[in-house]
CSV table of C-alpha atoms and ligand atoms in Angstrom, one decimal:
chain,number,residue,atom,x,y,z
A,1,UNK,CA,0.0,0.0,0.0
A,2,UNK,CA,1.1,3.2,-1.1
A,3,UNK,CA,0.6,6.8,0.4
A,4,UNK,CA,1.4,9.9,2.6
A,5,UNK,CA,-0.5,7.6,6.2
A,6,UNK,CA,-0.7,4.5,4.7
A,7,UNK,CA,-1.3,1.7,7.3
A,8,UNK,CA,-2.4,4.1,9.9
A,9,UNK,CA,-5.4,4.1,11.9
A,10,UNK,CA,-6.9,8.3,12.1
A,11,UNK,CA,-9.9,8.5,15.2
A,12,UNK,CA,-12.4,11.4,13.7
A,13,UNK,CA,-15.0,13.4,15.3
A,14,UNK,CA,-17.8,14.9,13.6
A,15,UNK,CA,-16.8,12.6,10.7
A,16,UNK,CA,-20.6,12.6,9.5
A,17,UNK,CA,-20.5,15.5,7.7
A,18,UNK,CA,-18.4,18.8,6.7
A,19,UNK,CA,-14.9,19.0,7.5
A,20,UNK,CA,-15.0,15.9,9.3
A,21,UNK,CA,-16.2,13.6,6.2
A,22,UNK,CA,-13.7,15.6,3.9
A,23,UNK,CA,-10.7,14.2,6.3
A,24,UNK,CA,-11.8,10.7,7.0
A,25,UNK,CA,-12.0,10.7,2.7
A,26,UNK,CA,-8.4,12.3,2.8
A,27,UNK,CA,-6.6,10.5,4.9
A,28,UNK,CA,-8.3,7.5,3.4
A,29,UNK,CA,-7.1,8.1,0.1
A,30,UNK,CA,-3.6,8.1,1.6
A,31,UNK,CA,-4.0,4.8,3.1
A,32,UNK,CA,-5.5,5.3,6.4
A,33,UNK,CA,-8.3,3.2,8.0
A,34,UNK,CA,-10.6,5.5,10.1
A,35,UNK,CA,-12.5,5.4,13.1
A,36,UNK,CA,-15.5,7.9,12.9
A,37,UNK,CA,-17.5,9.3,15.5
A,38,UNK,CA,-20.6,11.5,15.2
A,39,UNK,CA,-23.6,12.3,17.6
A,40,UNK,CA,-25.6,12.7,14.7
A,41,UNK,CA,-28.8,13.8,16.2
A,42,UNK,CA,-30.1,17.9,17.1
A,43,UNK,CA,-28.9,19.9,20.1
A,44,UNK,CA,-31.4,22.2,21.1
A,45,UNK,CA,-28.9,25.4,21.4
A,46,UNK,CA,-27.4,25.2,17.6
A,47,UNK,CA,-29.8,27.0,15.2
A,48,UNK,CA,-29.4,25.0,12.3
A,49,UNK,CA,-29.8,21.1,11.6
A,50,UNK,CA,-27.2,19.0,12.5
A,51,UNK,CA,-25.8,15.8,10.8
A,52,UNK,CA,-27.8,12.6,10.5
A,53,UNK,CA,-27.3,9.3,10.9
A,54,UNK,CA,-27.7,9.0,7.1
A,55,UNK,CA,-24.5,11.2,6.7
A,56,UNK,CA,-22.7,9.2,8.6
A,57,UNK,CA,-23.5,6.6,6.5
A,58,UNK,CA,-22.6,8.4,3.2
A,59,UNK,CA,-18.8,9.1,5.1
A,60,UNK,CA,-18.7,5.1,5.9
A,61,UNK,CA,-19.7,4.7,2.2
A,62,UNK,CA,-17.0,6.8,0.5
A,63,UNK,CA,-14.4,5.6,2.8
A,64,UNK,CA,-15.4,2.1,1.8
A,65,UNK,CA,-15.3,3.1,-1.9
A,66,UNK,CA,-11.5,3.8,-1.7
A,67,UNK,CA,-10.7,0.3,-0.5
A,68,UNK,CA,-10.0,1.3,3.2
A,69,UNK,CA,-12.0,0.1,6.5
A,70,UNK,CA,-13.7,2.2,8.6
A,71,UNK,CA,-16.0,2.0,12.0
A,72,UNK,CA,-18.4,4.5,12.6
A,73,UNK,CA,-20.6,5.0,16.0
A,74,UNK,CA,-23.0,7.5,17.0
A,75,UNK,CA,-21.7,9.3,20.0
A,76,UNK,CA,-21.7,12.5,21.6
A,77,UNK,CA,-18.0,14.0,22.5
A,78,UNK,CA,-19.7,15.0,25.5
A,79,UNK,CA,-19.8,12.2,26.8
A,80,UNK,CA,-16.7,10.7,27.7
A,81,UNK,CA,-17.9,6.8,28.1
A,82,UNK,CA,-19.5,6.5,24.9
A,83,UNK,CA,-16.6,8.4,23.1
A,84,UNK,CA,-13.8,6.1,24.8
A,85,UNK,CA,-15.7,2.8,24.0
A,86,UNK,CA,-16.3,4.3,20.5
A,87,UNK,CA,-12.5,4.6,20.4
A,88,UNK,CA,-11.5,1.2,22.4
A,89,UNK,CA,-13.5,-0.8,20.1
A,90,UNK,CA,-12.0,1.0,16.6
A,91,UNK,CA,-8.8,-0.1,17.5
A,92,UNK,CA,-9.8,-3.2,18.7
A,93,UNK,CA,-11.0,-3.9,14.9
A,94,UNK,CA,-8.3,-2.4,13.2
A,95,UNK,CA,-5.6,-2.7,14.9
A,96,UNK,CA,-3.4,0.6,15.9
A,97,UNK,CA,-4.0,4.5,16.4
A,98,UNK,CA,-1.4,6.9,14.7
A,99,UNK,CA,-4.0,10.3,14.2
A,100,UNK,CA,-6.2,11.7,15.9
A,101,UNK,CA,-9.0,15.2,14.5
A,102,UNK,CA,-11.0,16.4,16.8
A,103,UNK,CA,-13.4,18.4,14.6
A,104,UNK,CA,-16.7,17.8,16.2
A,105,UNK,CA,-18.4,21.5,17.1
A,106,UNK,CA,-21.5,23.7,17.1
A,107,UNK,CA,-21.9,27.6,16.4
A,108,UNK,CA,-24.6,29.2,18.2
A,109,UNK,CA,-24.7,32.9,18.6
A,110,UNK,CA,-25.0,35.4,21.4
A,111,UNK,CA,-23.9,38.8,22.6
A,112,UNK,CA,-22.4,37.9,25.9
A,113,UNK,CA,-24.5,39.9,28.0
A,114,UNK,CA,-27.7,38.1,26.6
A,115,UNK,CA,-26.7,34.6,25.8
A,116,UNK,CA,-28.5,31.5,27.2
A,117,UNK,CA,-26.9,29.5,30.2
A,118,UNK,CA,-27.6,26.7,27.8
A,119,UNK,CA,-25.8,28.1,24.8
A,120,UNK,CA,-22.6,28.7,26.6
A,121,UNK,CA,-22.7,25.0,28.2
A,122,UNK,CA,-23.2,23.5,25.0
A,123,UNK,CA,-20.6,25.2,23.5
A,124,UNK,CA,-18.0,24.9,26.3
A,125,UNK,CA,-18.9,21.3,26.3
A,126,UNK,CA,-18.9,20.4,23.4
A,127,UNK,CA,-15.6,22.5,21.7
A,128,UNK,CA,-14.0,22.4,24.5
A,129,UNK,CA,-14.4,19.6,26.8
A,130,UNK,CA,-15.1,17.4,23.8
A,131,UNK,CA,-11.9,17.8,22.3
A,132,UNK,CA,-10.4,17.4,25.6
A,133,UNK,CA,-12.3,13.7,26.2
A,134,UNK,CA,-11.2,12.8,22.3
A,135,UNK,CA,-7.3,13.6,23.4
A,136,UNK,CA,-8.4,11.7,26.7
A,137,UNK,CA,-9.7,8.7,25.1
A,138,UNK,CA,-6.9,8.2,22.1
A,139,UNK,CA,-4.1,8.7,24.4
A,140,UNK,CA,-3.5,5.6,26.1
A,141,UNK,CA,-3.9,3.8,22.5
A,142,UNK,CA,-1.0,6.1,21.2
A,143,UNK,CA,1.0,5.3,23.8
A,144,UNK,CA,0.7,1.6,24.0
A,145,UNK,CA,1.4,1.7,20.2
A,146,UNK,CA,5.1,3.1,21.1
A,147,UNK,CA,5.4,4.6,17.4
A,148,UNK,CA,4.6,8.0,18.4
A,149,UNK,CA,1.4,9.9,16.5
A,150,UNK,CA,-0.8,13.6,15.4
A,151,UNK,CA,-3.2,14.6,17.2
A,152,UNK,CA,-4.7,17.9,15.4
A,153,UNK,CA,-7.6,20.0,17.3
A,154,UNK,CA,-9.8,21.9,15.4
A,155,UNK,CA,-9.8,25.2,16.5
A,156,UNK,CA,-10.4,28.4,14.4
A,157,UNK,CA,-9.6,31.5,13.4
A,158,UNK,CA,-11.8,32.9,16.1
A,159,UNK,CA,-9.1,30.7,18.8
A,160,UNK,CA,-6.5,33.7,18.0
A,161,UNK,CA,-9.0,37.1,17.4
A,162,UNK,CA,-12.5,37.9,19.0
A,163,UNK,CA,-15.8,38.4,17.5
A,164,UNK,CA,-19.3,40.1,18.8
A,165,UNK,CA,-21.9,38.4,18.5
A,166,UNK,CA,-20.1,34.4,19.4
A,167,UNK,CA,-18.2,35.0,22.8
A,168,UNK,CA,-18.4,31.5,23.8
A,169,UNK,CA,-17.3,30.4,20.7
A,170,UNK,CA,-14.2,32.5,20.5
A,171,UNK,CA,-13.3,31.4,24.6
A,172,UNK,CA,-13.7,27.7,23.8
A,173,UNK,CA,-11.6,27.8,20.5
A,174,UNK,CA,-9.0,29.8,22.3
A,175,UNK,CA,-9.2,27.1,25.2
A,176,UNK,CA,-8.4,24.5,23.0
A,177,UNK,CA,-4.9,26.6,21.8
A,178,UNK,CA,-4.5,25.8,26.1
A,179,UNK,CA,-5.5,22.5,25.5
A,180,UNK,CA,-3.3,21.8,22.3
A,181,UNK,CA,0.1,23.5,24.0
A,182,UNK,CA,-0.2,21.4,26.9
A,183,UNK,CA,-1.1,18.2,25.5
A,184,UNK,CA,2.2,19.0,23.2
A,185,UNK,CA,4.4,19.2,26.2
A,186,UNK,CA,3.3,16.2,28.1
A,187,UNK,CA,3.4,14.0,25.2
A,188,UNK,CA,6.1,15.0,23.4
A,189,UNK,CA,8.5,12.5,25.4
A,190,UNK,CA,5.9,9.6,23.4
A,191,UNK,CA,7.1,11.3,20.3
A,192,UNK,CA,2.9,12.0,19.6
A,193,UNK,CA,2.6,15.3,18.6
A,194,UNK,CA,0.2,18.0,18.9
A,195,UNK,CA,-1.3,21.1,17.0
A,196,UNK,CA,-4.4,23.2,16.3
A,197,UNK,CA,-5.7,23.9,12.9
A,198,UNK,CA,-7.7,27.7,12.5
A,199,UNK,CA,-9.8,28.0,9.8
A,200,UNK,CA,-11.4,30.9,7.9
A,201,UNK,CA,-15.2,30.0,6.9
A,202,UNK,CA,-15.2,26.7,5.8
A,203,UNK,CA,-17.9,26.1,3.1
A,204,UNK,CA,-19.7,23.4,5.2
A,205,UNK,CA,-23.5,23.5,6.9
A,206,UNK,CA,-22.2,25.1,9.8
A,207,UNK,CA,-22.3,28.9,7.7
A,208,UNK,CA,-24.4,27.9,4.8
A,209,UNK,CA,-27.8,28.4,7.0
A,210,UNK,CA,-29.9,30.5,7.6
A,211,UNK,CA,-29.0,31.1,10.9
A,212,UNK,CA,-25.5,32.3,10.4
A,213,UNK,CA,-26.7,34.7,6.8
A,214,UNK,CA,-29.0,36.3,9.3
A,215,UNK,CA,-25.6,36.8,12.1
A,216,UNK,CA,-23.6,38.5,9.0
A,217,UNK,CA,-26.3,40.0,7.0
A,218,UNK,CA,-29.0,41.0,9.8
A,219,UNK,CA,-29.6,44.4,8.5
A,220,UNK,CA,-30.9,43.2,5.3
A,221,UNK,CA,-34.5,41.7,5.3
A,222,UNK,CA,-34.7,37.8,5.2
A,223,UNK,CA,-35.4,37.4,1.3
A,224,UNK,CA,-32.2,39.5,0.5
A,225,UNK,CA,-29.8,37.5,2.4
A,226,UNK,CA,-28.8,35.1,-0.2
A,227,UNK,CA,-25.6,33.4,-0.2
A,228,UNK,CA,-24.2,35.8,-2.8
A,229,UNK,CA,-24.4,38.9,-0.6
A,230,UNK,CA,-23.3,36.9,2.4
A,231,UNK,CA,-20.3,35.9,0.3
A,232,UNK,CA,-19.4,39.7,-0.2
A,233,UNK,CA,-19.5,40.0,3.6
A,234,UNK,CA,-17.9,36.9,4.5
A,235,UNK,CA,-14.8,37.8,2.0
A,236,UNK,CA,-14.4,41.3,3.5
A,237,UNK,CA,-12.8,39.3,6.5
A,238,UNK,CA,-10.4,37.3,4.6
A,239,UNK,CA,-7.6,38.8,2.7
A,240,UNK,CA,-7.6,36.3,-0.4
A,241,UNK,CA,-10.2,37.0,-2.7
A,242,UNK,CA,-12.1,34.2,-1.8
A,243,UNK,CA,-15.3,34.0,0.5
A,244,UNK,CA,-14.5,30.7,2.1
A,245,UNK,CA,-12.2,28.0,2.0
A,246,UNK,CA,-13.3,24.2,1.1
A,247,UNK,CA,-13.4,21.1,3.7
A,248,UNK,CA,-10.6,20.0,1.2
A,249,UNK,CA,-8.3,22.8,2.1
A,250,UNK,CA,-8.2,22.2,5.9
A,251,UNK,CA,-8.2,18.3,5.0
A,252,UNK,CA,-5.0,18.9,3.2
A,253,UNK,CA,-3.1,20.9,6.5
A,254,UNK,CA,-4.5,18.0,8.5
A,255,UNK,CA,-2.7,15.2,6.2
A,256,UNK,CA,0.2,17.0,6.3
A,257,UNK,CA,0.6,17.4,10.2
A,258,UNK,CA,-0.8,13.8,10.3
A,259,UNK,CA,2.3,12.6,8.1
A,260,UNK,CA,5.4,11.9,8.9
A,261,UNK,CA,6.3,15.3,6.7
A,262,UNK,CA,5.5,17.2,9.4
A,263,UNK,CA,7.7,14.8,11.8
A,264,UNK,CA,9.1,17.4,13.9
A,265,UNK,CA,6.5,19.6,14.0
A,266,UNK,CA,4.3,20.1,17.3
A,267,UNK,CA,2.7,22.7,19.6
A,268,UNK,CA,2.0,24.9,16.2
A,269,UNK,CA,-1.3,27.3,15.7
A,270,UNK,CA,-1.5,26.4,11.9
A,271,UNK,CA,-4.2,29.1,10.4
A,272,UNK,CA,-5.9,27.8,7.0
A,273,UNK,CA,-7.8,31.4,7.1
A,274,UNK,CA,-7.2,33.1,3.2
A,275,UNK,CA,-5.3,35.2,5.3
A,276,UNK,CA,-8.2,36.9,7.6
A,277,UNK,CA,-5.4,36.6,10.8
A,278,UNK,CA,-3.1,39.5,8.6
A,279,UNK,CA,-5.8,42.1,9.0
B,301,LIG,N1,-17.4,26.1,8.9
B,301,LIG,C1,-16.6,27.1,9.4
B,301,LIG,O1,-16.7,28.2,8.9
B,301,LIG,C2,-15.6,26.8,10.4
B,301,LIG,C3,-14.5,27.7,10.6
B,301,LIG,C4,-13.6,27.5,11.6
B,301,LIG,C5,-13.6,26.3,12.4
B,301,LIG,N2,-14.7,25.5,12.2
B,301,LIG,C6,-14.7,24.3,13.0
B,301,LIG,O2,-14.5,23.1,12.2
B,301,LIG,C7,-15.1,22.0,12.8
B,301,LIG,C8,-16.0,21.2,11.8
B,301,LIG,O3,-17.1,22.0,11.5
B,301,LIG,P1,-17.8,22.0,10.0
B,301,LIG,O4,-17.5,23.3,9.4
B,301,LIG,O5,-17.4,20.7,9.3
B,301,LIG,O6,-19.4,22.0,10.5
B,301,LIG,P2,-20.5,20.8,10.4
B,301,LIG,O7,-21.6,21.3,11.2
B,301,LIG,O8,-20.8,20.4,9.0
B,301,LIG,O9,-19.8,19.6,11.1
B,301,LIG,C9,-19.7,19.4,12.5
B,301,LIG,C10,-20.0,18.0,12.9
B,301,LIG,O10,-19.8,17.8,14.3
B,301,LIG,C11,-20.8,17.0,14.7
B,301,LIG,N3,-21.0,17.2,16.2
B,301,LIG,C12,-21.5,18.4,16.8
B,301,LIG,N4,-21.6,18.2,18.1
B,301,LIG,C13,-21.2,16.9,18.4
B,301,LIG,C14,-21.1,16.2,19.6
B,301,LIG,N5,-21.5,16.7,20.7
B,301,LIG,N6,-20.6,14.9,19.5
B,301,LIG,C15,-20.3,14.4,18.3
B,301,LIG,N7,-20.4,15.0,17.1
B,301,LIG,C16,-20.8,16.3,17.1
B,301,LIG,C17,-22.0,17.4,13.9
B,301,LIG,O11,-23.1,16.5,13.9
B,301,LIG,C18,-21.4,17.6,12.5
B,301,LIG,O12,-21.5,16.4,11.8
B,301,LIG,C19,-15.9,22.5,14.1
B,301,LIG,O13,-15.1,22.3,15.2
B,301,LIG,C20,-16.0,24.0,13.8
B,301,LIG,O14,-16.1,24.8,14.9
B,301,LIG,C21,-15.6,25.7,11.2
């Protein structure tokens, strides 16, 4: 077998959809079998429609269709039991753990003066504390392995600058830069290494709602926010001429911090943002 993580094992969160799907398919065509995780069901907090359990499905099926194995569970990174025996019993079928994403997340919206008790708890548990319990869980598989590994956080641009409107959004995603420079440290003895991805807007369901037009286009009536004048104002932040970036372009950082290219590098903030963090 051929390929930049061929014979590796990656462990994926919010693999259903979105970024998520887009790296289990990348890392796949490079070799790697994939454990994917999704909870694939609503929380009431986000304001638009989560992934299904018929995504998930579509993610196993073009992982399949490139010849490599993969085991996909419904479970919520919130909850650490379900996500560890998600992760136990993936390597238990295939064998090893060398890479580790954890992408699952929710936006939800807020100034934060007037933002639900709920909305900050599902955020901080779920971007923050989830990507903790995915690091948690994986861990002891890397180790036992003895041949090192990546594990890559998802964070965003909003971990290194602030925005109105998604205060506990920014605060987790920063947490997790926390989360990502210590993990570095205490594993970097195991040879596993540890960075955050920070992405621009991703072209995924997460913006392409209604939900988030009316967040960056709230002074126009309803019928004129269509996803043409939200690209103006979503390419006013980046410095690129482009209003978002694709899945495919953070998958492509990801397999190259998940390779053994990026060997010696760990503890990095790598920003995939059309350069929106220059401005
Ligand atoms: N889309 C963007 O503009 C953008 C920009 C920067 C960072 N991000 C981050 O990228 C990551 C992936 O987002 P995306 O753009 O693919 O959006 P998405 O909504 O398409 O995918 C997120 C996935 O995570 C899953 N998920 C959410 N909560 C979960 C939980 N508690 N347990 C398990 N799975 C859960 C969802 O069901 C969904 O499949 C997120 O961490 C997001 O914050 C997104």
């Amino acid at each position: 077998m051929t390929g930049r993580v061929a014979g590796k094992v990656a462990f994926i969160t919010g693999a259903a959809r979105g970024q998520g799907r887009s790296h289990a398919i990348r890392l796949a065509s490079e070799g790697a079998d994939i454990i994917a995780v999704d909870i694939c069901r609503q929380v009431d907090s986000v304001p638009y429609a989560m992934a299904t359990p018929e995504d998930l499905t579509e993610t196993v099926r073009q992982v399949e269709a490139l010849d490599r194995r993969i085991v996909a569970t419904q479970a919520d990174v919130r909850d650490y039991a379900a996500l560890s025996g998600a992760v136990d019993a993936g390597v238990a079928e295939l064998g090893r753990l060398d890479i580790v994403s954890a992408n699952a997340g929710i936006f939800s919206f807020g100034t934060l003066d007037e933002i639900a008790e709920v909305s900050w708890q599902d955020m901080i548990d779920t971007n923050l504390t989830g990507v903790w319990h995915a690091a948690k869980a994986a861990i002891p598989h890397l180790k036992a392995g003895g041949r090192g590994g990546s594990i890559i956080l998802t964070s965003s641009s909003l971990g290194l600058e602030g925005m109105p409107n998604v205060g506990h959004y920014v605060a987790a995603k920063h947490a997790v830069v926390g989360l990502m420079r210590t993990l570095a440290l205490e594993l970097a003895p195991f040879s596993i290494r540890v960075n955050s991805l920070h992405p621009t807007t991703v072209n995924t369901d997460m913006i392409q709602n209604a939900a988030t037009y009316e967040l960056f286009a709230g002074d126009l009536p309803a019928a004129e926010r269509t996803q043409a004048v939200v690209a103006e104002r979503f390419q006013a932040i980046n410095a690129l001429p482009v209003p978002w970036v694709e899945p495919v372009d953070i998958s492509n950082a990801l397999l190259w911090l998940a390779s053994d290219e990026a060997r010696y590098v760990t503890g990095v903030t790598l920003p995939v943002d059309a350069g929106e963090l220059l401005r």
